Structures are given as C-alpha cells and as structure tokens.
Amino acid sequence: MAELDWHAERSDFHGLAHLDRSPSDDGIDQVAVRTYRQGRVRAQMLAYGVDALILSDPVNIRYATGTRNMQVFSMRNTPSRYLLMTQDRSILFEFTGCEHLARGFETVDEVRQARTASFVAAGPQIAEREEEWGLEMAALIRELTGERNATVGVERLNAGSKFALHEAGLTVVDAQQPVEMARAIKSPEEMKCVIASLRATEKGVALLREAIRPGLTEAELWSVLHQSIIAQNGDYVETRLLNAGARTNPWFQEASASTINANDLIALDTDVVGCHGYYADFSRTFHAGPDKPSAAQKELYRVAFEQVHHNMDILHPGMTFRDYADRAWNIPEKFYKNRYYLSAHGVGMTGEYPYLYHRRDFPDAGYDGVLEPGMTLCVESFIGADGGREGVKLEQQVLVTETGIELLSLFPFEDNLLN
C-alpha cells in the first residue's frame, strides 16, 4: 500500500532547518550553569532564614548540583537519594551503589550512601529507620551550621521522616518557596540549556508531524516524540498529552490506543524534560488530512492562536500578576467552561513558579507578584466548546527580557488551519 504524505504542502518548515544540529554541550559552560544555580539557592536560603536544606525532589537536586540519577524512580522512592546543603557545604546522599555518579562535581563537597527511610526498604522497622535517619541528619546539620535549633527546609519526605527531624529538635519549614524563587530567574548561560532542549524537542515534534497517518493509534504517534527525545539524550516526557478527534475536547485526556481518523484534529503538549534536564513546553494542533480542515476546525485554531498571541503581546518586565490577569485575553463564553486552567506559567527544569491565572479565576486562585527579566514562561490556550466535538491546544515558551519578551519555541503554526 502506498505511503501518502497528506501534509507535504501544509506548512512552512524553513524556520526549522537548524534543528538538525546536535544539542551538544558545545558553547555551554556547564560549570557556570551549575555554580549560578547553586548560588541562587543559597541566596534564597539567606533571604528566607533557612540554615539548611534537605532536597529530595530529583529535579531540585539536579538544579542545585547538576547531578542526575534515576530521576523518575527517585520521585516515588523518598528519601532514597537526597541533598543536604548549607551555606558552606553540599553533601549528596546517593542511592546505594551509585555514589560514583556524583564524584567530580564542583557543586558537591562530599558523597555519602543514602539511608533509605521508606517502608519498602525498612518494612515493619520503618519507624525505627525514620528515627535513626532524623537523628543522624539533625546531628550533621548542627555540626555544619553551629545552630542547636537550626531551621531546615525539607520537601517530599514521608511524614515520619519530617516528624523525626522535628522530634530531634530542629525547626522544620517547607523548602518549596526558597527553591522555587531560586529557579525562577535564569542566567544567560542557563538559557543556552533551555534553547538546546527546545531545539531537540522541536526536531522530535517535526518527526511526529511527518508521521501522522489516519489509522495510527494515538500511542503509536506519541512514541515518535519519545524515541527522538531519548535518541538526542533528553530525559523523558512528563505527560501523555496527545489526542485526536473527539478526544481532543475536553483537554487532559491521555494518549491511548484510540485510532486517528481521516481529517481529525491532533493536539499535543510536549512537556519534555529534555537536554540538560530543561523543560521544553509548547503545544501544537495538527490536521490529519487528506481533506482540508473544516470551517469549524479553523475557527477553533484561529481563536486559540489569537489568545496566545494577545497574551504574549502584553507581557513585559515589571508587570504584576494581577495586572496581567486584568489585561489578558477575554475568553468567549462558549469556550470558557473548557478553558485551560492557567493563562501562563513559569518553566525551567519543569513547570514552575509563577502561575498566571485568568481574570475570572484570579479572585479564587490567583496571587500577586512581579514579572522579572530572566523568567521563562509558557503562554497557554485550549479552545473547545462545552459539548463541542474537537478542541485546539496551542502554547508558546518565552523569555522575559529587560525590554519585553523573546520567543523561544520556534515550531511553526499550521497555515492550513489559520487561512
């Protein structure tokens, strides 16, 4: 059976010619990236009065040190790998047998074997293991800080481990705020990592787009992006957000064995933890062919396109989150119920602070703050009528600069859906 490319005339790919370049370390000073990030964390520890941090989220460990090991495994097995950091010392407690992975990093002063305080590791002795872990960490924190009642920021630990630190006499606080505030501002060298991840992901989406055929399942098509990301030394895709036809509306239906039919819309959100551990997060919607898109499909696409570009155009440094919500694009009532839950959000190694909410959602969900140069944001749109058959997901990734914004995600939009 002939393999027909329904999409040869569909869009201008001239802007993606550079995507064949390998997303290597060339031109990126990784030592400068790591030391900048660790310095950001320590500055925020000072700002929030935190003497020590125990980081167990593998993304935050990577941010603070540059070290990587079994990231997804570590997210659900805590604390099996964790970082203790003060103003003067950085001690990585690495998973058993993996201590060699962190040696040689200028951001890690010492590597020790982790004591895994989880039920699967300790079984019925979990309470004793947690108590031992808490006493050990408390003694080390007092030694490093010289503070008897040191304030320690923790995250993503099982409850018993947190209680053990408290019972050992430490003041336990949440690490999220100082770490998120540290991650929010990127250095120019860090931005090279962001861009490398985006270019690699765009290459994967181009391959996915070329592979679209009626008769494929959503999962088969989604796998094209996964293969490309891994082949380019990216990490993983964090979600399964690719759907076709009626499964595009409402949003947040995971890729499945459902078959792509002729002339379906196909919507995706990349959510790629890619090269150098940085998030490449943009959304596109395609048409499966072989016929031209319908008037209804074009309307959805044009409305989503308008929302994204209006909201990009109003962004500028110094803008408050409240002002953004007030000036953001007004979603037509017929599309409001199925709106995307955010108008925009921060992005770095994953989705991060800040969340920017829609005007009508701000009183209940929103909080204020200020957009600053060095923040990277994703501007979101999902347009699908309540009860409508299909929807369109679009999203762009941008950098807030001293004078406005810089577009980071360069994958083209679909001419046949816009015109």
C-alpha positions as CSV (number, residue, x, y, z in Angstrom):
1,M,0.0,0.0,0.0
2,A,1.4,3.4,-1.0
3,E,2.5,5.7,1.8
4,L,0.9,9.0,1.0
5,D,2.1,12.2,2.7
6,W,-1.0,14.3,3.2
7,H,1.0,17.1,4.7
8,A,3.6,18.0,2.1
9,E,2.0,21.4,1.3
10,R,0.8,22.1,4.8
11,S,3.2,24.5,6.5
12,D,6.5,26.4,6.0
13,F,9.3,24.5,7.7
14,H,12.0,26.8,6.6
15,G,12.5,28.1,10.1
16,L,13.3,24.6,11.4
17,A,16.3,24.0,9.1
18,H,18.7,24.4,12.1
19,L,17.0,21.6,14.0
20,D,19.4,19.0,12.5
21,R,22.2,20.3,14.8
22,S,23.1,18.1,17.7
23,P,22.0,19.6,21.0
24,S,25.5,19.1,22.5
25,D,27.4,20.9,25.2
26,D,29.3,23.0,22.6
27,G,29.2,26.6,23.7
28,I,27.6,25.9,27.1
29,D,29.8,26.5,30.2
30,Q,28.2,23.8,32.4
31,V,30.3,24.8,35.4
32,A,29.0,28.3,35.2
33,V,25.4,27.0,34.9
34,R,25.8,24.8,38.0
35,T,27.5,27.3,40.2
36,Y,25.0,30.0,39.2
37,R,22.1,27.8,40.2
38,Q,23.7,26.7,43.5
39,G,24.4,30.3,44.3
40,R,20.7,31.2,43.6
41,V,19.6,28.5,46.1
42,R,22.0,29.8,48.8
43,A,20.9,33.4,48.3
44,Q,17.3,32.4,48.8
45,M,18.1,30.4,51.8
46,L,19.6,33.5,53.4
47,A,16.6,35.6,52.3
48,Y,14.1,33.2,53.9
49,G,16.2,32.5,57.0
50,V,16.9,28.8,56.2
51,D,20.0,27.4,57.7
52,A,20.0,24.1,55.8
53,L,18.0,22.4,53.1
54,I,17.3,18.7,52.6
55,L,16.3,18.3,49.0
56,S,14.7,15.0,47.9
57,D,13.0,16.1,44.7
58,P,15.4,14.9,42.0
59,V,14.7,17.9,39.8
60,N,15.7,20.2,42.6
61,I,18.8,18.1,43.4
62,R,19.8,18.5,39.8
63,Y,19.1,22.2,39.9
64,A,21.3,22.7,42.9
65,T,24.2,20.4,41.9
66,G,23.8,19.3,38.3
67,T,23.8,15.6,39.3
68,R,21.3,13.2,37.8
69,N,20.4,9.6,38.8
70,M,17.1,7.7,38.2
71,Q,15.0,10.8,38.3
72,V,11.6,9.2,38.0
73,F,12.5,6.3,40.4
74,S,13.7,8.8,42.9
75,M,10.4,10.8,42.8
76,R,8.4,7.9,44.2
77,N,11.1,6.3,46.5
78,T,11.9,9.0,49.0
79,P,14.2,9.5,50.8
80,S,16.4,7.2,48.7
81,R,18.6,10.0,47.3
82,Y,18.8,13.4,48.9
83,L,21.0,16.5,49.2
84,L,21.9,18.3,52.4
85,M,23.0,21.9,51.7
86,T,24.1,24.7,54.0
87,Q,25.8,28.0,53.1
88,D,29.2,26.2,53.2
89,R,28.7,22.5,52.4
90,S,26.9,20.4,49.9
91,I,26.6,16.7,50.8
92,L,24.8,14.4,48.4
93,F,23.4,11.2,49.9
94,E,23.3,8.9,46.8
95,F,21.4,5.7,46.2
96,T,23.2,2.6,47.2
97,G,25.8,1.6,44.7
98,C,25.6,4.9,42.8
99,E,28.0,7.0,44.7
100,H,30.4,7.3,41.8
101,L,27.9,9.2,39.7
102,A,28.3,12.4,41.6
103,R,32.1,12.5,42.0
104,G,33.9,15.3,40.3
105,F,31.1,17.8,40.5
106,E,32.3,21.2,41.9
107,T,28.9,21.6,43.4
108,V,29.2,18.5,45.6
109,D,31.6,18.6,48.5
110,E,31.0,15.0,49.7
111,V,29.1,11.9,48.5
112,R,27.7,9.5,51.1
113,Q,25.5,6.5,50.8
114,A,21.8,7.3,51.4
115,R,19.9,5.7,54.3
116,T,16.6,4.9,52.6
117,A,13.8,5.6,55.1
118,S,10.8,4.1,53.3
119,F,8.5,1.2,54.0
120,V,9.6,-0.8,51.1
121,A,13.2,-0.6,52.3
122,A,12.6,-0.9,56.0
123,G,9.4,-2.9,56.3
124,P,7.9,-3.1,59.8
125,Q,11.0,-1.3,61.1
126,I,10.1,1.9,59.3
127,A,9.5,3.9,62.5
128,E,12.9,3.0,63.8
129,R,14.6,3.7,60.5
130,E,12.9,7.1,60.3
131,E,14.0,8.0,63.8
132,E,17.6,6.9,63.1
133,W,17.5,9.0,59.9
134,G,16.2,12.0,61.7
135,L,18.8,11.8,64.5
136,E,21.6,11.4,62.0
137,M,20.6,14.3,59.9
138,A,20.0,16.6,62.9
139,A,23.4,15.9,64.3
140,L,25.0,16.6,60.9
141,I,23.1,19.8,60.5
142,R,24.1,21.0,63.9
143,E,27.7,20.2,63.1
144,L,27.6,22.1,59.8
145,T,25.6,25.2,60.9
146,G,26.6,25.5,64.6
147,E,23.0,26.0,65.4
148,R,21.3,23.9,68.1
149,N,17.8,24.7,66.8
150,A,18.7,25.1,63.1
151,T,15.9,25.9,60.7
152,V,15.9,23.2,58.0
153,G,13.8,23.3,54.8
154,V,12.5,20.0,53.6
155,E,10.4,18.7,50.7
156,R,8.8,15.5,49.5
157,L,9.7,13.3,52.5
158,N,7.4,10.7,54.0
159,A,5.7,12.1,57.1
160,G,7.7,10.0,59.6
161,S,10.9,11.5,58.4
162,K,9.7,15.0,58.8
163,F,8.4,14.2,62.3
164,A,11.8,12.7,63.2
165,L,13.6,15.9,62.3
166,H,11.1,17.8,64.5
167,E,11.5,15.4,67.4
168,A,15.3,15.8,67.1
169,G,14.9,19.5,67.9
170,L,15.1,21.2,64.6
171,T,12.8,23.8,63.3
172,V,11.3,22.3,60.1
173,V,10.0,24.5,57.3
174,D,8.9,24.0,53.7
175,A,11.7,24.2,51.2
176,Q,9.4,25.0,48.3
177,Q,9.4,28.8,48.5
178,P,13.2,29.4,48.5
179,V,13.9,26.8,45.9
180,E,11.1,27.9,43.5
181,M,12.2,31.6,43.9
182,A,15.8,30.5,43.1
183,R,14.7,28.6,40.0
184,A,12.6,31.4,38.6
185,I,15.4,33.6,37.3
186,K,17.7,32.1,34.6
187,S,21.2,33.2,33.7
188,P,22.2,33.7,30.1
189,E,24.3,30.6,30.2
190,E,21.4,28.6,31.6
191,M,19.3,29.9,28.7
192,K,21.6,28.1,26.3
193,C,20.5,24.8,28.0
194,V,16.8,25.8,27.7
195,I,17.2,26.6,24.0
196,A,19.1,23.3,23.3
197,S,16.3,21.4,24.9
198,L,13.7,23.2,22.8
199,R,15.5,22.7,19.5
200,A,15.8,19.0,20.2
201,T,12.1,18.8,21.1
202,E,11.1,20.7,18.0
203,K,13.0,18.2,16.0
204,G,11.1,15.4,17.6
205,V,7.7,17.2,17.0
206,A,8.7,17.7,13.4
207,L,9.2,13.9,13.1
208,L,5.9,13.3,14.8
209,R,4.1,15.6,12.4
210,E,5.6,13.9,9.4
211,A,4.5,10.5,10.8
212,I,0.8,11.5,11.1
213,R,-1.4,9.0,9.2
214,P,-5.0,8.1,9.6
215,G,-5.1,4.6,11.1
216,L,-2.3,5.1,13.6
217,T,-3.2,5.0,17.3
218,E,-2.5,8.0,19.5
219,A,0.1,6.0,21.4
220,E,1.9,4.9,18.2
221,L,2.1,8.6,17.1
222,W,3.2,9.7,20.6
223,S,6.0,7.2,20.6
224,V,7.7,9.1,17.8
225,L,8.4,12.0,20.0
226,H,9.6,9.8,22.9
227,Q,12.1,8.0,20.6
228,S,13.5,11.2,19.3
229,I,13.9,12.7,22.7
230,I,15.8,9.7,24.1
231,A,18.0,9.5,21.0
232,Q,19.0,13.1,21.5
233,N,20.0,12.4,25.1
234,G,16.9,14.1,26.6
235,D,15.4,12.6,29.7
236,Y,11.7,11.8,29.4
237,V,8.3,13.1,28.5
238,E,6.4,14.0,31.7
239,T,2.8,13.6,30.5
240,R,0.8,11.7,27.8
241,L,-1.0,14.6,26.3
242,L,-1.7,13.7,22.7
243,N,-5.2,13.2,21.5
244,A,-7.1,13.0,18.2
245,G,-10.6,13.8,17.1
246,A,-13.3,13.8,19.7
247,R,-10.7,13.0,22.4
248,T,-9.2,16.5,22.0
249,N,-12.2,18.0,23.9
250,P,-12.1,18.4,26.8
251,W,-8.3,18.6,27.3
252,F,-6.3,16.4,29.6
253,Q,-7.2,13.0,28.1
254,E,-4.1,10.8,28.0
255,A,-2.8,9.2,24.8
256,S,-4.4,5.9,24.2
257,A,-5.0,3.0,21.7
258,S,-7.7,5.1,20.1
259,T,-7.3,5.3,16.3
260,I,-6.6,8.6,14.4
261,N,-9.3,9.0,11.8
262,A,-9.2,10.9,8.5
263,N,-9.5,14.7,8.9
264,D,-9.2,14.6,12.7
265,L,-7.5,17.3,14.7
266,I,-4.5,16.1,16.6
267,A,-3.5,18.1,19.7
268,L,-0.4,17.7,21.8
269,D,1.6,19.3,24.7
270,T,5.3,18.4,24.6
271,D,6.0,18.5,28.4
272,V,9.6,17.2,27.7
273,V,12.3,17.1,30.3
274,G,14.9,17.3,27.7
275,C,18.5,18.1,27.1
276,H,20.5,19.2,30.2
277,G,17.4,18.5,32.2
278,Y,15.4,21.5,30.9
279,Y,11.7,21.6,30.1
280,A,10.6,22.1,26.5
281,D,7.0,23.0,26.8
282,F,5.0,24.1,23.8
283,S,1.7,22.9,22.3
284,R,0.5,22.4,18.7
285,T,-2.5,21.1,16.9
286,F,-2.3,19.4,13.5
287,H,-4.9,18.2,11.0
288,A,-4.7,14.5,9.9
289,G,-5.9,15.0,6.3
290,P,-6.4,14.0,3.5
291,D,-9.0,16.7,3.0
292,K,-8.8,20.4,4.0
293,P,-9.7,21.4,7.6
294,S,-13.3,22.3,8.1
295,A,-14.5,25.8,8.9
296,A,-15.3,24.7,12.5
297,Q,-11.7,23.4,12.9
298,K,-10.3,26.6,11.5
299,E,-12.3,28.7,13.9
300,L,-11.0,26.8,16.9
301,Y,-7.5,27.2,15.7
302,R,-7.8,30.9,15.0
303,V,-9.3,31.6,18.4
304,A,-6.5,29.7,20.2
305,F,-3.9,31.5,18.1
306,E,-5.4,34.9,19.0
307,Q,-5.4,34.1,22.7
308,V,-1.8,33.0,22.8
309,H,-0.6,36.0,20.8
310,H,-2.6,38.6,22.7
311,N,-1.3,37.3,26.0
312,M,2.3,37.2,24.7
313,D,2.0,40.8,23.5
314,I,1.0,42.2,26.9
315,L,3.9,40.6,28.8
316,H,6.7,42.9,30.0
317,P,9.1,43.1,32.9
318,G,7.7,44.9,36.0
319,M,4.1,43.7,35.2
320,T,2.3,42.4,38.2
321,F,0.4,39.1,38.0
322,R,-2.8,40.9,38.9
323,D,-2.3,43.4,36.0
324,Y,-1.6,40.5,33.6
325,A,-4.9,38.8,34.7
326,D,-6.8,42.1,34.1
327,R,-5.3,42.7,30.7
328,A,-5.3,39.1,29.4
329,W,-7.4,37.9,26.5
330,N,-11.1,37.6,27.4
331,I,-12.2,34.0,26.6
332,P,-15.5,33.9,24.7
333,E,-18.3,32.4,26.9
334,K,-18.9,29.4,24.7
335,F,-15.2,28.3,25.3
336,Y,-14.9,29.3,28.9
337,K,-16.0,26.1,30.7
338,N,-13.3,24.0,28.9
339,R,-10.6,26.7,29.2
340,Y,-7.1,25.7,30.2
341,Y,-6.7,26.1,33.9
342,L,-3.9,28.6,33.6
343,S,-3.3,31.6,31.3
344,A,0.5,31.2,31.6
345,H,3.1,29.6,33.9
346,G,6.8,29.6,34.8
347,V,9.1,26.9,33.3
348,G,12.6,25.8,33.8
349,M,13.7,22.3,34.6
350,T,9.9,21.6,34.9
351,G,6.8,23.7,35.1
352,E,7.4,26.1,38.0
353,Y,6.6,29.4,39.7
354,P,4.8,31.6,38.8
355,Y,1.2,30.6,37.8
356,L,-0.7,33.3,36.0
357,Y,-4.4,32.9,36.2
358,H,-7.3,34.1,34.0
359,R,-9.1,37.2,35.1
360,R,-12.3,35.5,36.4
361,D,-10.2,32.8,38.2
362,F,-7.9,35.3,39.9
363,P,-10.0,36.1,42.9
364,D,-10.2,32.5,44.0
365,A,-6.9,31.0,42.7
366,G,-4.5,33.9,41.9
367,Y,-1.7,35.5,43.8
368,D,0.3,38.6,43.1
369,G,3.9,39.0,42.2
370,V,6.1,40.7,39.5
371,L,7.4,39.5,36.2
372,E,11.2,39.9,36.2
373,P,13.9,39.7,33.5
374,G,15.2,36.1,33.3
375,M,11.9,34.5,33.9
376,T,10.8,31.9,31.3
377,L,7.1,31.5,30.8
378,C,4.7,29.3,28.8
379,V,1.6,31.1,27.4
380,E,-1.3,28.7,27.2
381,S,-4.5,28.2,25.3
382,F,-7.1,25.5,25.0
383,I,-10.2,26.3,22.9
384,G,-13.0,23.8,22.8
385,A,-16.7,24.4,23.3
386,D,-18.6,22.7,26.0
387,G,-20.2,19.8,24.2
388,G,-18.2,20.5,21.0
389,R,-16.6,17.7,19.1
390,E,-13.0,18.9,19.0
391,G,-10.6,21.3,20.6
392,V,-7.3,23.1,19.8
393,K,-4.3,23.3,22.2
394,L,-1.6,25.9,21.5
395,E,1.2,27.2,23.7
396,Q,4.4,29.2,23.3
397,Q,7.5,29.4,25.5
398,V,9.1,32.8,26.0
399,L,11.8,34.6,28.0
400,V,11.1,37.9,29.9
401,T,13.9,40.3,28.9
402,E,14.8,43.8,30.1
403,T,12.6,45.3,27.4
404,G,9.8,42.8,26.7
405,I,9.9,39.1,25.8
406,E,11.9,36.9,23.4
407,L,10.2,34.0,21.7
408,L,11.9,30.7,22.5
409,S,9.7,28.0,20.9
410,L,10.0,28.3,17.1
411,F,8.0,25.4,15.8
412,P,5.6,26.8,13.1
413,F,1.9,27.1,13.3
414,E,-0.4,25.4,10.7
415,D,-1.1,27.5,7.6
416,N,-3.9,25.3,6.5
417,L,-5.7,25.9,9.9
418,L,-5.0,29.6,10.0
419,N,-6.0,30.5,6.4
